[in-house]
Structure formats: C-alpha cells, structure tokens
Coordinates of C-alpha atoms and ligand atoms in Angstrom, one line a residue:
X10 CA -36.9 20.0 -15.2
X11 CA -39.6 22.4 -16.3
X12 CA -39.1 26.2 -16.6
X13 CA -40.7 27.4 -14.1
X14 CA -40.2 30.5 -14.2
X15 CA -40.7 32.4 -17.3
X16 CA -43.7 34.3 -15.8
X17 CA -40.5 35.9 -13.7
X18 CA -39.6 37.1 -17.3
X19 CA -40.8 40.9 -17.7
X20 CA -43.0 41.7 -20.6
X21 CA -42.1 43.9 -24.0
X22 CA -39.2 42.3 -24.3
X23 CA -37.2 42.5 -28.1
X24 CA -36.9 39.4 -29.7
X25 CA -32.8 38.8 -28.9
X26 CA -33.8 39.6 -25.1
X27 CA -36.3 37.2 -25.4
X28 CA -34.0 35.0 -26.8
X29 CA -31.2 35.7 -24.0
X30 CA -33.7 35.0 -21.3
X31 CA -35.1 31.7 -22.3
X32 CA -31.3 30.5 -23.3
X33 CA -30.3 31.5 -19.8
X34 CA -33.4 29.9 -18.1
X35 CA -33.1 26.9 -20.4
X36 CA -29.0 26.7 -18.4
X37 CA -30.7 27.2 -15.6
X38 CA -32.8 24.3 -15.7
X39 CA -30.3 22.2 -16.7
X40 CA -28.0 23.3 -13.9
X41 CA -30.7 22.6 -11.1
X42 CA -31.3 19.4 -12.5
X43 CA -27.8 18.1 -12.8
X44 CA -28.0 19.4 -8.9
X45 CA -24.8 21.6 -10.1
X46 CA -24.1 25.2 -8.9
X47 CA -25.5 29.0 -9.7
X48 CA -22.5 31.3 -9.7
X49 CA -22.8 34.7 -9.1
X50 CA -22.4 36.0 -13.3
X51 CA -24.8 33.3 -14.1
X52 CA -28.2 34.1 -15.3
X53 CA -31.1 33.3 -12.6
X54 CA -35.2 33.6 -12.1
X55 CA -35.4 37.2 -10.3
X56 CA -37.2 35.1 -7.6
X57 CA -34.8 32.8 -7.0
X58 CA -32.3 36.1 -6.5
X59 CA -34.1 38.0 -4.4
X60 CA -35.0 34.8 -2.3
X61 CA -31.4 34.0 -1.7
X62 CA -30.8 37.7 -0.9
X63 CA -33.2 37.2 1.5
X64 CA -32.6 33.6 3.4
X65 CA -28.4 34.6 3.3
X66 CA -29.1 38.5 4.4
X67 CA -30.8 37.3 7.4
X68 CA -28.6 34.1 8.1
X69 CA -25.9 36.7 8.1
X70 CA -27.9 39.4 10.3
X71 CA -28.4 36.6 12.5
X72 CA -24.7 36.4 13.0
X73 CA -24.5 39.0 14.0
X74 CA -27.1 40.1 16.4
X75 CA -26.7 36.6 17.8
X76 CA -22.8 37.6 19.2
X77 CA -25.0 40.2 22.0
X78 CA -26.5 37.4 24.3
X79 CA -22.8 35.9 24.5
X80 CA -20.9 38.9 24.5
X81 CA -22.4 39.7 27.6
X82 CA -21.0 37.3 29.2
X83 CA -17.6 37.7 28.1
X84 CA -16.5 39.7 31.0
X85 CA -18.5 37.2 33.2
X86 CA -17.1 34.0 32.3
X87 CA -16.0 32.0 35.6
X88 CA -12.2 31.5 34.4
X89 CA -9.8 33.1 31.9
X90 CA -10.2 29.7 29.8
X91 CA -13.7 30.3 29.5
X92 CA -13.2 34.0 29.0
X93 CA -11.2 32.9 26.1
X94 CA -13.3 30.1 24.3
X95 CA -16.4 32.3 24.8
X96 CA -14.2 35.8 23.0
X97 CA -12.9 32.9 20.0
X98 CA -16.8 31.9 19.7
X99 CA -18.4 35.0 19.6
X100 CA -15.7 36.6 17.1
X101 CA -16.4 33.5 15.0
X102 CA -19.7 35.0 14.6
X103 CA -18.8 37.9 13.4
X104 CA -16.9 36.2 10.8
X105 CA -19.8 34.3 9.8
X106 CA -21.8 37.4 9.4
X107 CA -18.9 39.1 7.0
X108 CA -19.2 35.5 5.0
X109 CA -22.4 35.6 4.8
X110 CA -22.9 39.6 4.2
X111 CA -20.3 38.7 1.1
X112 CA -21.9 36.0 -0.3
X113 CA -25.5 38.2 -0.3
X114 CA -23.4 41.3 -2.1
X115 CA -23.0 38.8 -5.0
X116 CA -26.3 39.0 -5.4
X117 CA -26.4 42.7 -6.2
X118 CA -27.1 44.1 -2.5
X119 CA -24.6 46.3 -0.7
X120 CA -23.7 45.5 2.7
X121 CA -24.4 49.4 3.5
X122 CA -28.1 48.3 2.7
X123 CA -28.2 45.6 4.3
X124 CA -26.9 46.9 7.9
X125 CA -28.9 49.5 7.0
X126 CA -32.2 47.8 6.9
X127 CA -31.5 46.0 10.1
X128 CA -30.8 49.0 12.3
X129 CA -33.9 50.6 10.6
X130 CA -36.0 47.7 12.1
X131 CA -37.0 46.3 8.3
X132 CA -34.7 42.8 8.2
X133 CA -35.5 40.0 10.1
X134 CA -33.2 37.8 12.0
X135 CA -33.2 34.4 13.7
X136 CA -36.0 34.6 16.6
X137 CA -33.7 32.9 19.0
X138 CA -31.4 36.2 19.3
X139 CA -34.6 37.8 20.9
X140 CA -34.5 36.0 24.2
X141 CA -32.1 37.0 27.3
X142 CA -28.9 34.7 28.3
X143 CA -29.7 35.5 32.1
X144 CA -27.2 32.8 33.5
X145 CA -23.6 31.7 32.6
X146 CA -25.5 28.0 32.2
X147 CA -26.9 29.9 29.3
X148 CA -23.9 30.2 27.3
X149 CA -23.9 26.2 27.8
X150 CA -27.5 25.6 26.9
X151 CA -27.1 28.4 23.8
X152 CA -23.9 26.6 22.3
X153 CA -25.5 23.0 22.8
X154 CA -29.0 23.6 21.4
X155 CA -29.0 26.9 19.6
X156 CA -25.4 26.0 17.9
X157 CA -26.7 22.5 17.6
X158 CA -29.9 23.5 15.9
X159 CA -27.6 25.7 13.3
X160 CA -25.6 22.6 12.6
X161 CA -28.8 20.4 11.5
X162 CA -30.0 23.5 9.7
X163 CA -26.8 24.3 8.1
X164 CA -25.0 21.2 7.0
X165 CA -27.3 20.8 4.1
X166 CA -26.9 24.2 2.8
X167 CA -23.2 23.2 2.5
X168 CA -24.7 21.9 -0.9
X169 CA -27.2 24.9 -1.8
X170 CA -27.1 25.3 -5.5
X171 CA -26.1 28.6 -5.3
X172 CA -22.0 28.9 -5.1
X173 CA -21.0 31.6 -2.8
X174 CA -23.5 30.6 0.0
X175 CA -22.8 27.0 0.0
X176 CA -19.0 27.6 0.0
X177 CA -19.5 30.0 2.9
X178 CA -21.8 27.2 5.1
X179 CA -18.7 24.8 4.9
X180 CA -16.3 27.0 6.7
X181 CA -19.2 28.0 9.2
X182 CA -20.0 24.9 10.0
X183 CA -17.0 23.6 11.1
X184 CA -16.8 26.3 13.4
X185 CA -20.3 25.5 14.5
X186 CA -19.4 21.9 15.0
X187 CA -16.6 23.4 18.1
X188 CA -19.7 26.3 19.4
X189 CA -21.7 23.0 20.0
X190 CA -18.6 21.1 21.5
X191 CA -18.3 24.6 24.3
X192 CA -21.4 24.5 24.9
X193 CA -21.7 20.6 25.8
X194 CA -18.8 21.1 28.0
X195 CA -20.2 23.8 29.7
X196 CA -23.4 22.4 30.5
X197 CA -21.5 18.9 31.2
X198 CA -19.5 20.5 34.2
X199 CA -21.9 22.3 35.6
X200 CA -24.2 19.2 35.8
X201 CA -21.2 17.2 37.3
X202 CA -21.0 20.3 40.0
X203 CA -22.7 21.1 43.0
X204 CA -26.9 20.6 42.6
X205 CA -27.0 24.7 42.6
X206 CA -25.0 24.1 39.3
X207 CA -26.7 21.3 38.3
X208 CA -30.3 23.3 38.7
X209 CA -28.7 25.9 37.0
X210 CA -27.8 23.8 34.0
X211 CA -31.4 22.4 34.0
X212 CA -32.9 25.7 34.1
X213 CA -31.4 27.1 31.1
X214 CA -31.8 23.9 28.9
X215 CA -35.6 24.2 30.2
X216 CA -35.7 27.6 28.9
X217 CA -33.7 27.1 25.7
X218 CA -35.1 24.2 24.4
X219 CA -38.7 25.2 23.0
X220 CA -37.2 28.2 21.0
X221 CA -34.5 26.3 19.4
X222 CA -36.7 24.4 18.1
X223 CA -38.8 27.0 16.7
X224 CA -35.2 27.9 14.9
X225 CA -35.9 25.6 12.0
X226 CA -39.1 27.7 11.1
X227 CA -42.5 27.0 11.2
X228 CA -43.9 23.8 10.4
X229 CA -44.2 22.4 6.9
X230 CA -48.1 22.7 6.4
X231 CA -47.8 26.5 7.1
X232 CA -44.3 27.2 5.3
X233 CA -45.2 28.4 1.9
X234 CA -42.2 29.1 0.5
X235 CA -39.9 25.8 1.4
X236 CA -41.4 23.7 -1.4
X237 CA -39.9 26.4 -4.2
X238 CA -36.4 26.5 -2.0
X239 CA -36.4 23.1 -2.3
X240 CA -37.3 23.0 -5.9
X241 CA -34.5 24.5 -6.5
X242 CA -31.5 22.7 -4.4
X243 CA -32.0 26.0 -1.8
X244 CA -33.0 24.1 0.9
X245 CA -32.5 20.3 0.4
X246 CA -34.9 19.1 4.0
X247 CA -38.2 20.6 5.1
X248 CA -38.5 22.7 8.4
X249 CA -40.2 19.6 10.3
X250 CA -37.8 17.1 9.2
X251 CA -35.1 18.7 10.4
X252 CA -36.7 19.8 13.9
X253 CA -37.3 16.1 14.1
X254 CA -34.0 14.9 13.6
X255 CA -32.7 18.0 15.6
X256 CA -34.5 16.3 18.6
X257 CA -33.6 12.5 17.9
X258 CA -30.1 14.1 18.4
X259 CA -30.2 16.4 21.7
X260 CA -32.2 13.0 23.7
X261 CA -28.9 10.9 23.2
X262 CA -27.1 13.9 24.1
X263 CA -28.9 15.0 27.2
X264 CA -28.5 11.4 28.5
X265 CA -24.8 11.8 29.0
X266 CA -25.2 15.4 30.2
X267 CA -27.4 14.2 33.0
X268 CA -30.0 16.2 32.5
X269 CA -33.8 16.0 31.0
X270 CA -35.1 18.0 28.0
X271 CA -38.7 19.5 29.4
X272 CA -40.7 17.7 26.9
X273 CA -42.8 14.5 28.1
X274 CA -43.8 13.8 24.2
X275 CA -40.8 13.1 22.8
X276 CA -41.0 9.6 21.3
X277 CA -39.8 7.7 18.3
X278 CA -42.5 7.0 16.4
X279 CA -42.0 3.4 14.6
X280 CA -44.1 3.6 11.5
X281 CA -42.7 6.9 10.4
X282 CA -39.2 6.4 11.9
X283 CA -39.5 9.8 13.0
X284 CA -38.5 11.2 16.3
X285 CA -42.3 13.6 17.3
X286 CA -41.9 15.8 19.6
X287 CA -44.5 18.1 22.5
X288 CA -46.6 21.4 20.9
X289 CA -44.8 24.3 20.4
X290 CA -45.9 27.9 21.0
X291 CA -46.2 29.2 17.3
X292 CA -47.9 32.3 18.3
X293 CA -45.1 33.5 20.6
X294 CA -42.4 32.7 17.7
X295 CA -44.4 35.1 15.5
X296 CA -44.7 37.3 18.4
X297 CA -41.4 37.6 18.6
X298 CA -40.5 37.8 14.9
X299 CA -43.0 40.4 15.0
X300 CA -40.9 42.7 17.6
X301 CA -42.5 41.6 20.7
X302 CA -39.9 39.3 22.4
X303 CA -38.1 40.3 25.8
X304 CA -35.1 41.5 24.0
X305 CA -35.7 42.8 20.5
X306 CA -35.6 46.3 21.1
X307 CA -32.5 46.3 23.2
X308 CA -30.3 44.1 20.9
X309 CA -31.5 46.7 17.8
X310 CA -30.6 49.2 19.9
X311 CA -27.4 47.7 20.7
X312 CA -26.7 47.0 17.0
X313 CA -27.4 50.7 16.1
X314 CA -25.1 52.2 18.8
X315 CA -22.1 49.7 17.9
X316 CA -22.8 50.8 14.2
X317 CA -22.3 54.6 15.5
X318 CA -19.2 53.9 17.7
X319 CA -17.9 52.3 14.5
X320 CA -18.5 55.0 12.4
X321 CA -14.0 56.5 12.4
X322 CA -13.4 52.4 11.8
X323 CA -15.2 52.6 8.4
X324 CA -14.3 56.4 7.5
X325 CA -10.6 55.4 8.1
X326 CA -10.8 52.3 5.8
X327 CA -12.3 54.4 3.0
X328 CA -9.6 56.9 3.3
X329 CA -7.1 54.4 3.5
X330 CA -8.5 52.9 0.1
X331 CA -8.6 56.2 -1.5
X332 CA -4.7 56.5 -1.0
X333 CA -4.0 53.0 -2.1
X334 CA -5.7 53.9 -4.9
X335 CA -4.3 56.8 -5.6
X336 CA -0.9 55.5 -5.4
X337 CA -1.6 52.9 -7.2
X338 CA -2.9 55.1 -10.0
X339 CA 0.0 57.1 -9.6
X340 CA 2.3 54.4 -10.0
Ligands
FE2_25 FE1 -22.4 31.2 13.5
FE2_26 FE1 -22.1 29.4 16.3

C-alpha cells in the first residue's frame, strides 16, 4: 500500500526524525496491508489517532448516555425477572463505556477529558440516545432494533486494525448478542398478549425503527470520512451496506414476532442482491445530532448531575490510591 500519509508528517523536521517517521509510516503500511493490528506504542498517521480517538470516545459516550432511556424503566419493569435482566443490561453498558473510555486513553486522551467534553456539550454521541422510551414495549423495541443495529455495526469492528478497540468490540458484542435476545423476548410476549399489548408492541417498533436505522450514519454518497476508515481496516463495510443488511435481518425477525416494520418499501432488490429500504429523514438525524432532539438536553443534564453525585466515589478512589502507594513506597 501507498503512504498516504506523509503530508500528516509536520515540517522542519532533522534528518533522524525524518528518518524515524518514514520508517514508522513505511511499518505502518505494511501492517495495514497484511490487515494486521496497530498497538497502542506503535507509530501511527496523527489522523488515523485522532480519528480513532474520535469514533471509540463517542462509541464509548454512547454507552453510556444510552443506559438513561433504560434505566428509567428499571423501577418500572412489570416483574422482578424483568427488573433483573433490564439492571444486568443496563450495567453492561456501563461496562462497555469503561472498555471503550480505556481503549480511547491508549490513544493519549484522559478519561477526565473525555467526560469532560461530554458534560460540557462538545462530544457527540449515538443520535438514538436522544429520543424518549415512553412505554415498557420500548425497552423491547430498543434491545431488538437499537441492540440489533449495534450488533451489525459492531461485529466488524471486532477486526479494526487498531488492538485495544477491536479486542474491546469482542467482549461487547457478545453481550450485545443477549441485549438483542431481551429485547426479542420482550416484544415477542407482549405481541402474544392481549391486543392492548400487542398495539403497544407495534407502536414502539413504529417509532423505533426509522432512527435505528439512521444508527449506521448517513448514507455513503454524503459520508466523507468512511472511505479513509476503511482504507485503513477502521471500518471494514460502508454505512449503507450495513443499514441494508440491518434490515434484510429485522423482516425475518418481525415475521415471527408478529408484527410489521412501518416501511411499505422494503424489498429485496434482485440485481444488486441488496435488501432497499423507504426514505429516511436525514434532516431530523442532523437535527438531532445538532442538539435539537426531544431528549438531548435532559439526558446531558442527567449525565452532569450523576457526574456531581459521583464526585466522593472518585475523591475516595484517589485517596485510596495515594495510600497504596504510599505503602507500597514505604514497603
Ligand atoms: Fe453496549
Ligand atoms: Fe447493548
């Protein structure tokens, strides 16, 4: 493969930095090529850093708003089984964030930044977050589509070139695989229940269903940066292909849930073996990337005040440290 991406190389340099740089773009290449892995002390293009930074900062500050729609529901759930499966699901996410707020700090970001930037309003996360779970069907209709949609996305980044995040998607998406298994069953009983529960079910897949497919981003002709992710073994399937595939999966599934996905397009289209699908609102995504969906200000307002309340958690932790470490220095 080419260098692409000596321009990233800053000017004035001597010539052994020079020489350090184009030996460690030169293993670069080479790694990319052999589709091998980027570890953390390796050298790397500044824009392939800060890009990763980017795409795993907000995968993990999607974690982690995305608990809020569920955790509301926690003390809602209809039985103390469901109570239970819906605590283990949302605590999963947590753990997903932490993963994924490690993997980014190998990148040379501190987690106190990152939090940082996302209860200042400056980070994005996953636009889905943004809308309200206003029925327990939701938690059904979020675990089947919304957990379904991070599976498609996510089992190819299981093999991003870059170590620590594709080690991390491994162990997150095996948990994903059981957050899409709740969800099913969720949806699946209330379908099978009285038609109140069955209309119920309906409505929340109607009103999931549009914005989890916007989840896999915009579409390909207006997704500038995807063709350099996947030039270097980032992303490995574009934004359309994987909404497409995303579909040709949920319209088996529906089938057995009993219910209809509110889209008359859908079809299999024959010459392209591709699953199409109806229009999508693209303005009202970047509406609501922008900070104008129905719940962006209340979940960053939720995510300040829990960072607040959890202010003695992380004092205690650094004191505790500091005495380990002084023992240990001691010793
Ligand atoms: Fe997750
Ligand atoms: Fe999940």
């Amino acid at each position: 493969m080419a260098s692409q991406n000596l321009q990233s190389v800053p000017a004035e340099l001597s010539p052994e930095e020079l020489e350090r740089e184009q030996a460690g773009q030169a293993y670069f290449d080479r790694i990319i090529s052999e589709d091998s892995r980027i570890e953390p002390r390796d050298w790397m293009p500044e824009a392939y850093r800060k890009t990763l930074l980017r795409q795993i900062s907000q995968h993990a500050h999607s974690e982690i708003i995305g608990m809020q729609p569920e955790a509301n529901w926690i003390s809602r759930a209809p039985s103390l089984k469901r109570k239970a499966i819906l605590m283990a699901k949302v605590q999963d996410e947590a753990g997903h964030g932490l993963y994924l707020y490690s993997a980014a700090e190998t990148l040379g970001q501190s987690r106190d930044k990152m939090t940082s930037d996302l209860i200042a309003g400056k980070a994005r996360y996953s636009s889905i977050f943004n809308y309200p779970a206003i029925s327990w069907a939701d938690m059904g209709a979020i675990g089947w589509l919304v957990d379904g949609a991070a599976i498609c996305n996510q089992v190819p980044l299981c093999r991003a070139s870059y170590g620590p995040y594709g080690r991390a998607m491994v162990r997150i998406c095996k948990e994903e695989s059981f957050h899409q298994r709740q969800g099913f069953e969720i949806l699946l009983e209330l379908s099978n229940g009285t038609p109140a529960q069955k209309q119920m079910a309906q409505d929340a897949v109607n009103r999931w269903y549009a914005p989890a497919l916007m989840m896999f981003g915009p579409p390909d002709d207006d997704s500038p940066n995807s063709k350099q992710s996947m030039a270097w073994n980032i992303k490995r399937f574009s934004n359309d292909e994987l909404r497409s595939r995303f579909v040709g999966m949920m319209v088996e599934q529906v089938k057995v849930l009993g219910l209809t996905l509110p889209d008359k397009d859908i079809r299999f289209n024959e010459e392209t073996k591709k699953w199409e699908h109806g229009p999508l609102d693209w303005n009202e995504f970047k509406n609501v990337l922008a900070g104008k969906g129905p719940c962006n200000a209340q979940r960053l307002e939720r995510r300040r005040e829990a960072h607040d309340d959890g202010a003695w958690v992380r004092e205690a932790a650094a004191e505790y440290a500091r005495k380990q470490a002084e023992k240990e220095y001691a010793a």
